[in-house]
Short mmCIF file of C-alpha atoms in Angstrom, two decimals:
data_model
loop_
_atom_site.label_atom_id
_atom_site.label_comp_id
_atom_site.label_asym_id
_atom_site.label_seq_id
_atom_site.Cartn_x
_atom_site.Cartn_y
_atom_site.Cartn_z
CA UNK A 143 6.63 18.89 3.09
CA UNK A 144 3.37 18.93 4.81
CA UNK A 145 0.36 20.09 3.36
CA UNK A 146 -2.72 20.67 5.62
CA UNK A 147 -6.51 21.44 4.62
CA UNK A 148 -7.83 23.91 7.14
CA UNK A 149 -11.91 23.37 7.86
CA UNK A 150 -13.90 26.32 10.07
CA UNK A 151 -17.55 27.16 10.31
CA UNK A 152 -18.48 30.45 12.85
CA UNK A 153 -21.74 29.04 13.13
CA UNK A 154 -21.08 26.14 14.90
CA UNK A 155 -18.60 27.82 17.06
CA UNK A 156 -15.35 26.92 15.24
CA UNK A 157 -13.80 30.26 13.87
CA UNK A 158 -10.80 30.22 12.16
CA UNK A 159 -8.67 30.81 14.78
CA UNK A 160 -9.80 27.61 17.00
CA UNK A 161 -8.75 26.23 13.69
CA UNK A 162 -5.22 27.61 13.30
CA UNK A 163 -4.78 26.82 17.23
CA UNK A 164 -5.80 23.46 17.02
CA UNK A 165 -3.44 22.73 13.68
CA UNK A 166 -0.76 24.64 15.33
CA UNK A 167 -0.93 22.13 18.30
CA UNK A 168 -1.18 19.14 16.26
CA UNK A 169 1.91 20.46 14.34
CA UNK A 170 4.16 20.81 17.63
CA UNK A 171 2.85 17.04 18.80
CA UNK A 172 3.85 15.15 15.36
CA UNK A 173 7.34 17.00 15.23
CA UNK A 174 8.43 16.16 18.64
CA UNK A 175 7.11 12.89 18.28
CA UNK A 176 8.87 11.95 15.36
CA UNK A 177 12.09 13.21 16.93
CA UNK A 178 12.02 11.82 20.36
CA UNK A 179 9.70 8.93 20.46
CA UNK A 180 11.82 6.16 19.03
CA UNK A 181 13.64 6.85 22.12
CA UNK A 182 11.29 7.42 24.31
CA UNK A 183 8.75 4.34 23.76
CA UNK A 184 7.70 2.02 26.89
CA UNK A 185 9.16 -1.50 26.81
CA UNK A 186 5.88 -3.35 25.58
CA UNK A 187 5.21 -7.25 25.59
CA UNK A 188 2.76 -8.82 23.67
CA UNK A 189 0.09 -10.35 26.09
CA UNK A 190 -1.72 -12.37 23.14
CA UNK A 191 -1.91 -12.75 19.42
CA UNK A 192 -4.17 -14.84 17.30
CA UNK A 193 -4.43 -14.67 13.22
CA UNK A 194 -7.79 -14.22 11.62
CA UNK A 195 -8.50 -16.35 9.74
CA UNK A 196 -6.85 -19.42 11.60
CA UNK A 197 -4.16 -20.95 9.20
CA UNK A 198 -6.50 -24.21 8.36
CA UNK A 199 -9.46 -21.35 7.06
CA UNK A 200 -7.03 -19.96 4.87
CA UNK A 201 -5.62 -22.87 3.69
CA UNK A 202 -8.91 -23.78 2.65
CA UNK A 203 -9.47 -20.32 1.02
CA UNK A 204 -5.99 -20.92 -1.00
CA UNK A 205 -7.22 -23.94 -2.08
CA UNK A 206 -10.34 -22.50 -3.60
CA UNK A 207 -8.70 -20.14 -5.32
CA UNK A 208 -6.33 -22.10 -6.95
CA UNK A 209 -8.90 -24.37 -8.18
CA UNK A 210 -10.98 -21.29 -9.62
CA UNK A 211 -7.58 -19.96 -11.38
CA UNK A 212 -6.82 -23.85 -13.06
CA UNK A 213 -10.92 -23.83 -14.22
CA UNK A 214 -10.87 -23.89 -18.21
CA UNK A 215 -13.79 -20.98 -18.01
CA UNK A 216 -12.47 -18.98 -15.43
CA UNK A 217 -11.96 -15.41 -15.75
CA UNK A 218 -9.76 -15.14 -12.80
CA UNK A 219 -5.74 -15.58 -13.39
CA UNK A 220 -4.91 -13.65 -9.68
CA UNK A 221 -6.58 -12.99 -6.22
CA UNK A 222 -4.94 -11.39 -3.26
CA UNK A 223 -6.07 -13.69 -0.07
CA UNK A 224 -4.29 -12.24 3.55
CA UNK A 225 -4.99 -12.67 7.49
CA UNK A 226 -5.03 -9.97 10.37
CA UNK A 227 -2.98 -10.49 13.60
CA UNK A 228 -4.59 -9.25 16.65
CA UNK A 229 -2.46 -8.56 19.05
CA UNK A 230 -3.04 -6.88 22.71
CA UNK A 231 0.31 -5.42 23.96
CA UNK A 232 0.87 -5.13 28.26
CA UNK A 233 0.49 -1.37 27.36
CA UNK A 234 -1.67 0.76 25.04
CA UNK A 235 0.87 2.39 22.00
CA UNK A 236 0.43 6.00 21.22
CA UNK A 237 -0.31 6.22 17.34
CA UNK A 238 2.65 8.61 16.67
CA UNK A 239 4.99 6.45 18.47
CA UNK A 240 4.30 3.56 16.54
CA UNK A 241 4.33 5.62 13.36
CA UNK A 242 7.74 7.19 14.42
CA UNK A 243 9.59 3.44 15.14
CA UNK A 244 8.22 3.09 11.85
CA UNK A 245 10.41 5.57 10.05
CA UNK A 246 13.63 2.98 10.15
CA UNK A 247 11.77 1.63 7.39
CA UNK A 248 11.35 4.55 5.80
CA UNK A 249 13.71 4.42 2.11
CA UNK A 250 11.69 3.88 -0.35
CA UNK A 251 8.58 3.67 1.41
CA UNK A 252 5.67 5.37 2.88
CA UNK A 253 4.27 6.22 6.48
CA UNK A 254 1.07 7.03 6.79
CA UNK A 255 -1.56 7.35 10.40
CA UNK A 256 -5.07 8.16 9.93
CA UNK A 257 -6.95 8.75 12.96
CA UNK A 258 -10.82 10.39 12.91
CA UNK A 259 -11.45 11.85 16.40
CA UNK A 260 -12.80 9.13 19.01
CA UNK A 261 -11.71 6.64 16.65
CA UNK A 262 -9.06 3.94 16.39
CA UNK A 263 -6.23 4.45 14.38
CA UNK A 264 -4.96 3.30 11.05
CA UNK A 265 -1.07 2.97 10.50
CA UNK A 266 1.22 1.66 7.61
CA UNK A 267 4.34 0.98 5.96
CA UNK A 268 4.17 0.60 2.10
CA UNK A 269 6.71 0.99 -0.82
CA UNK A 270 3.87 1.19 -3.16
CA UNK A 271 2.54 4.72 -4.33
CA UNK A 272 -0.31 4.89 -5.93
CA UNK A 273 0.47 7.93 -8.42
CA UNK A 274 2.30 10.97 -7.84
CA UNK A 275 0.96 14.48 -10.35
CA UNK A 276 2.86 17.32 -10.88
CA UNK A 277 0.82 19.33 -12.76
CA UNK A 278 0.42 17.09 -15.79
CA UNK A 279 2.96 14.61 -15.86
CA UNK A 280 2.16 11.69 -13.51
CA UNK A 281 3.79 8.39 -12.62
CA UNK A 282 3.05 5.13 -11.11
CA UNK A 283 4.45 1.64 -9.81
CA UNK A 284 4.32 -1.79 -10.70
CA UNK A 285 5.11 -3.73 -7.37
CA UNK A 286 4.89 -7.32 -7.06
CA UNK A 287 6.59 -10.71 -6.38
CA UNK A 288 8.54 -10.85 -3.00
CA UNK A 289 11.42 -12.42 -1.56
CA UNK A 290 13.44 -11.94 1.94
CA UNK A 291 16.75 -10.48 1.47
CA UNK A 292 19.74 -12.44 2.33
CA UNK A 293 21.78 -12.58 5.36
CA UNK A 294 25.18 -12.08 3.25
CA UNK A 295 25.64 -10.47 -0.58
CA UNK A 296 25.77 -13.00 -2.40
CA UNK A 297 23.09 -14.89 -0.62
CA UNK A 298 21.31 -11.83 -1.53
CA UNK A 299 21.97 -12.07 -4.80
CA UNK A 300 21.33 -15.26 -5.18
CA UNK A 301 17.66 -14.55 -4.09
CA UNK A 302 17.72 -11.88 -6.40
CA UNK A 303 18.19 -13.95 -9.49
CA UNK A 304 15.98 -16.51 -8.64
CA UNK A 305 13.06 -13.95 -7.70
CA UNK A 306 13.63 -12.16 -12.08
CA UNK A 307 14.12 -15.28 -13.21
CA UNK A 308 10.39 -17.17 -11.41
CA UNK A 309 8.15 -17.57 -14.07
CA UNK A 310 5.27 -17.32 -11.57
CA UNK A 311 6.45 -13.83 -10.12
CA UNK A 312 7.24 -13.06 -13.69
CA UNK A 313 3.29 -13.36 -14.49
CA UNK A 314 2.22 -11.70 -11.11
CA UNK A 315 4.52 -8.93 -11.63
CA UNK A 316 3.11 -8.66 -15.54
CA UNK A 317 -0.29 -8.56 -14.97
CA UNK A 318 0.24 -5.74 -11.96
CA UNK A 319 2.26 -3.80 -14.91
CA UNK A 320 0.35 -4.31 -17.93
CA UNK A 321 -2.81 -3.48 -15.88
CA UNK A 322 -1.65 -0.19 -15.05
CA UNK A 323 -0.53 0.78 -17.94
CA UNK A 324 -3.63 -0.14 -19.94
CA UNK A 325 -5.06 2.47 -16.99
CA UNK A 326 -2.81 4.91 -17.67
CA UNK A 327 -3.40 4.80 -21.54
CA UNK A 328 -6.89 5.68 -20.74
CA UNK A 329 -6.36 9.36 -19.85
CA UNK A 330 -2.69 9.90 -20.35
CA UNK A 331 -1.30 10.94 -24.12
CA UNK A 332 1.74 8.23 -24.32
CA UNK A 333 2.52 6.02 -21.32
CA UNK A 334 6.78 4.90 -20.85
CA UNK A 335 7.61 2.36 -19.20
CA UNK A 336 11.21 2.30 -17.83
CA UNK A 337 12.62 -0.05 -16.20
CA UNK A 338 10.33 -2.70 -17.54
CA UNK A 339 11.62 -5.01 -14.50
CA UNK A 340 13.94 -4.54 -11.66
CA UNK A 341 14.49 -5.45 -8.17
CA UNK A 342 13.71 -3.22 -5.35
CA UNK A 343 15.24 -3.63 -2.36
CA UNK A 344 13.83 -2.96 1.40
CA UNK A 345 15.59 -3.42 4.66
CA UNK A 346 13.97 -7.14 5.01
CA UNK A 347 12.79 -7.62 1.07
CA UNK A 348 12.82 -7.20 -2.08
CA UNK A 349 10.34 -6.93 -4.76
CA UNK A 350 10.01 -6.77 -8.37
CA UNK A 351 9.51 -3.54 -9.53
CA UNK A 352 8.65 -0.85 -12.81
CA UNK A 353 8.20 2.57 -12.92
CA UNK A 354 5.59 4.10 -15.73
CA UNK A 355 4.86 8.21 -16.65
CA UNK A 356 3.16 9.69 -19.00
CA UNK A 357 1.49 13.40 -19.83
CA UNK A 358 -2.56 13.40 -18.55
CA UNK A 359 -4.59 14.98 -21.35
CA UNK A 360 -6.42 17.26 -18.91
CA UNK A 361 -6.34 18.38 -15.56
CA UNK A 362 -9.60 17.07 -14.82
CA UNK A 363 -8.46 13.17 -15.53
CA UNK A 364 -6.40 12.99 -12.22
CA UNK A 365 -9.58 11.42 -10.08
CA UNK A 366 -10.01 9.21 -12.99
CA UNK A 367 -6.85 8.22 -12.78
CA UNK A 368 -7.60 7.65 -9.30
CA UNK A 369 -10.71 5.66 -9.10
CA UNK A 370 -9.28 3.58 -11.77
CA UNK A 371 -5.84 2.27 -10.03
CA UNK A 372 -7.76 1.40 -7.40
CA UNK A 373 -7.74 -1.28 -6.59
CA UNK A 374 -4.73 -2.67 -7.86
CA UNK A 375 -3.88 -6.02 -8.54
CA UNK A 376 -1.27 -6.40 -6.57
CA UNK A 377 -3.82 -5.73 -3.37
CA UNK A 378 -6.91 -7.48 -4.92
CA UNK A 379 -6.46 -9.16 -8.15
CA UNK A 380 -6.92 -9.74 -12.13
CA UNK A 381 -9.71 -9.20 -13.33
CA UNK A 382 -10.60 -6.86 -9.99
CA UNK A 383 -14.21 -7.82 -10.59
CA UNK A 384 -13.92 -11.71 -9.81
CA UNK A 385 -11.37 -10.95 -7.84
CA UNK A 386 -12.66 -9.21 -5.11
CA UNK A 387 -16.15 -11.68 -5.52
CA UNK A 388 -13.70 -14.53 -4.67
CA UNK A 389 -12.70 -12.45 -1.62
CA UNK A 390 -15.87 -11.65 -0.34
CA UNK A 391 -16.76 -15.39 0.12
CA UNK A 392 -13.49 -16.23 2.07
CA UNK A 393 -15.77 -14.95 4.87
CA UNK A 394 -16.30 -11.22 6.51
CA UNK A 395 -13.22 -10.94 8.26
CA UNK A 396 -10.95 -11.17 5.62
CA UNK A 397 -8.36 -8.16 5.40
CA UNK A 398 -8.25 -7.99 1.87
CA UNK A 399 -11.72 -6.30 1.66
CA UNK A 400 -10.35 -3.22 3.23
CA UNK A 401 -7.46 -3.14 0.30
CA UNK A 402 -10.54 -3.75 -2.02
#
């Protein structure tokens, strides 16, 4: 299901009918793109990548972190530090293609393509949702800890064990949990958590994973609930306050800020 917001204003020469036209077009170009483009898309080669930061900066920023974490007076137990890849391809990629090749991915995740007019365009591929509200019951994931999956079953497994039994994805993944749910509590009545911890798997890996509802008291807490989960610790860190001051000193280019 799609569900579109329709903007007009006669006074500036954009009735409602330039409107409808103009979402009606839209509408035909994401359908047939989603069907056909997979099979469609240009052969592309990659011309050039390079990481920002370099792998020696963000060693250095790992580093740093680590030592902040071990400090006997340190507030902060977990940062998120990441790089960027910039890569220029031999030919330019049409948003919507990219977004369609993405939908292979596609169980138990989420696609998503913003793109403001005259303005580059912002693409993903997440298995983490935020919330999800129907009227008031909500729910919400606990995502962290990650391992590749395995090229046979019981390799697979294997990986599996080892990523519940890791005591240090064991904290990660309780901090992400026990943060939202001390959210939650805030505005919801009673807050469930079930499963506590299980594995989730993805076509390339796998994650720890918990799943928590529970009944909002009004309508009126779902922004709240909102500006509050975001952002997580599993994109920024515990406490989010030192957290994202750690990140804003690993230097302006840093990819986490936008998560933050």
């Amino acid at each position: 299901m799609l569900t579109t917001t329709i903007a007009w204003d006669n006074t500036i020469s954009w009735s409602w009918e330039d409107a409808i036209n103009a979402l009606q077009d839209t509408l035909s170009k994401v359908s047939a793109s989603i069907v056909r483009f997979p099979k469609q898309a240009p052969p592309t080669l990659i011309l050039s990548s390079h990481d920002i930061p370099s792998k020696i900066d963000w060693d250095i920023a790992v580093n740093r972190a680590l030592e902040m974490i071990k400090k006997n007076n340190s507030l902060l137990t977990k940062v998120v530090l990441a790089r960027s890849t910039r890569v220029v391809p031999t030919t330019n990629i049409d948003p919507l293609t990219w977004l369609a090749c993405l939908t292979v991915e596609s169980e138990n995740a989420y696609q998503f393509l913003l793109q403001p007019p005259d303005a580059p365009a912002f693409i993903g591929n997440t298995p983490e949702q935020l919330f999800h509200r129907k009227w008031l019951h909500i729910t919400s994931e606990a995502l962290a800890g990650t391992r590749a999956r395995g090229v046979s079953m019981a390799l697979d497994r294997q990986i599996e064990l080892d990523l519940l039994t890791s005591p240090k994805d064991d904290i990660e993944f309780t901090i992400v949990r026990d943060t939202i749910r001390r959210k939650l509590e805030g505005v919801c009545e009673k807050v469930v958590i079930k499963p506590k911890k299980m594995i989730r798997k993805l076509p390339r890996i796998q994650h720890l994973f918990a799943q928590l509802a529970g009944r909002l008291r009004s309508e009126e807490d779902e922004f709240e609930v909102l500006s509050s989960l975001h952002p997580s610790p599993a994109v920024c860190g515990f406490p989010t306050e030192e957290a994202q001051l750690l990140i804003a000193k690993t230097g302006p280019e840093n990819p986490c800020k936008l998560a933050c």
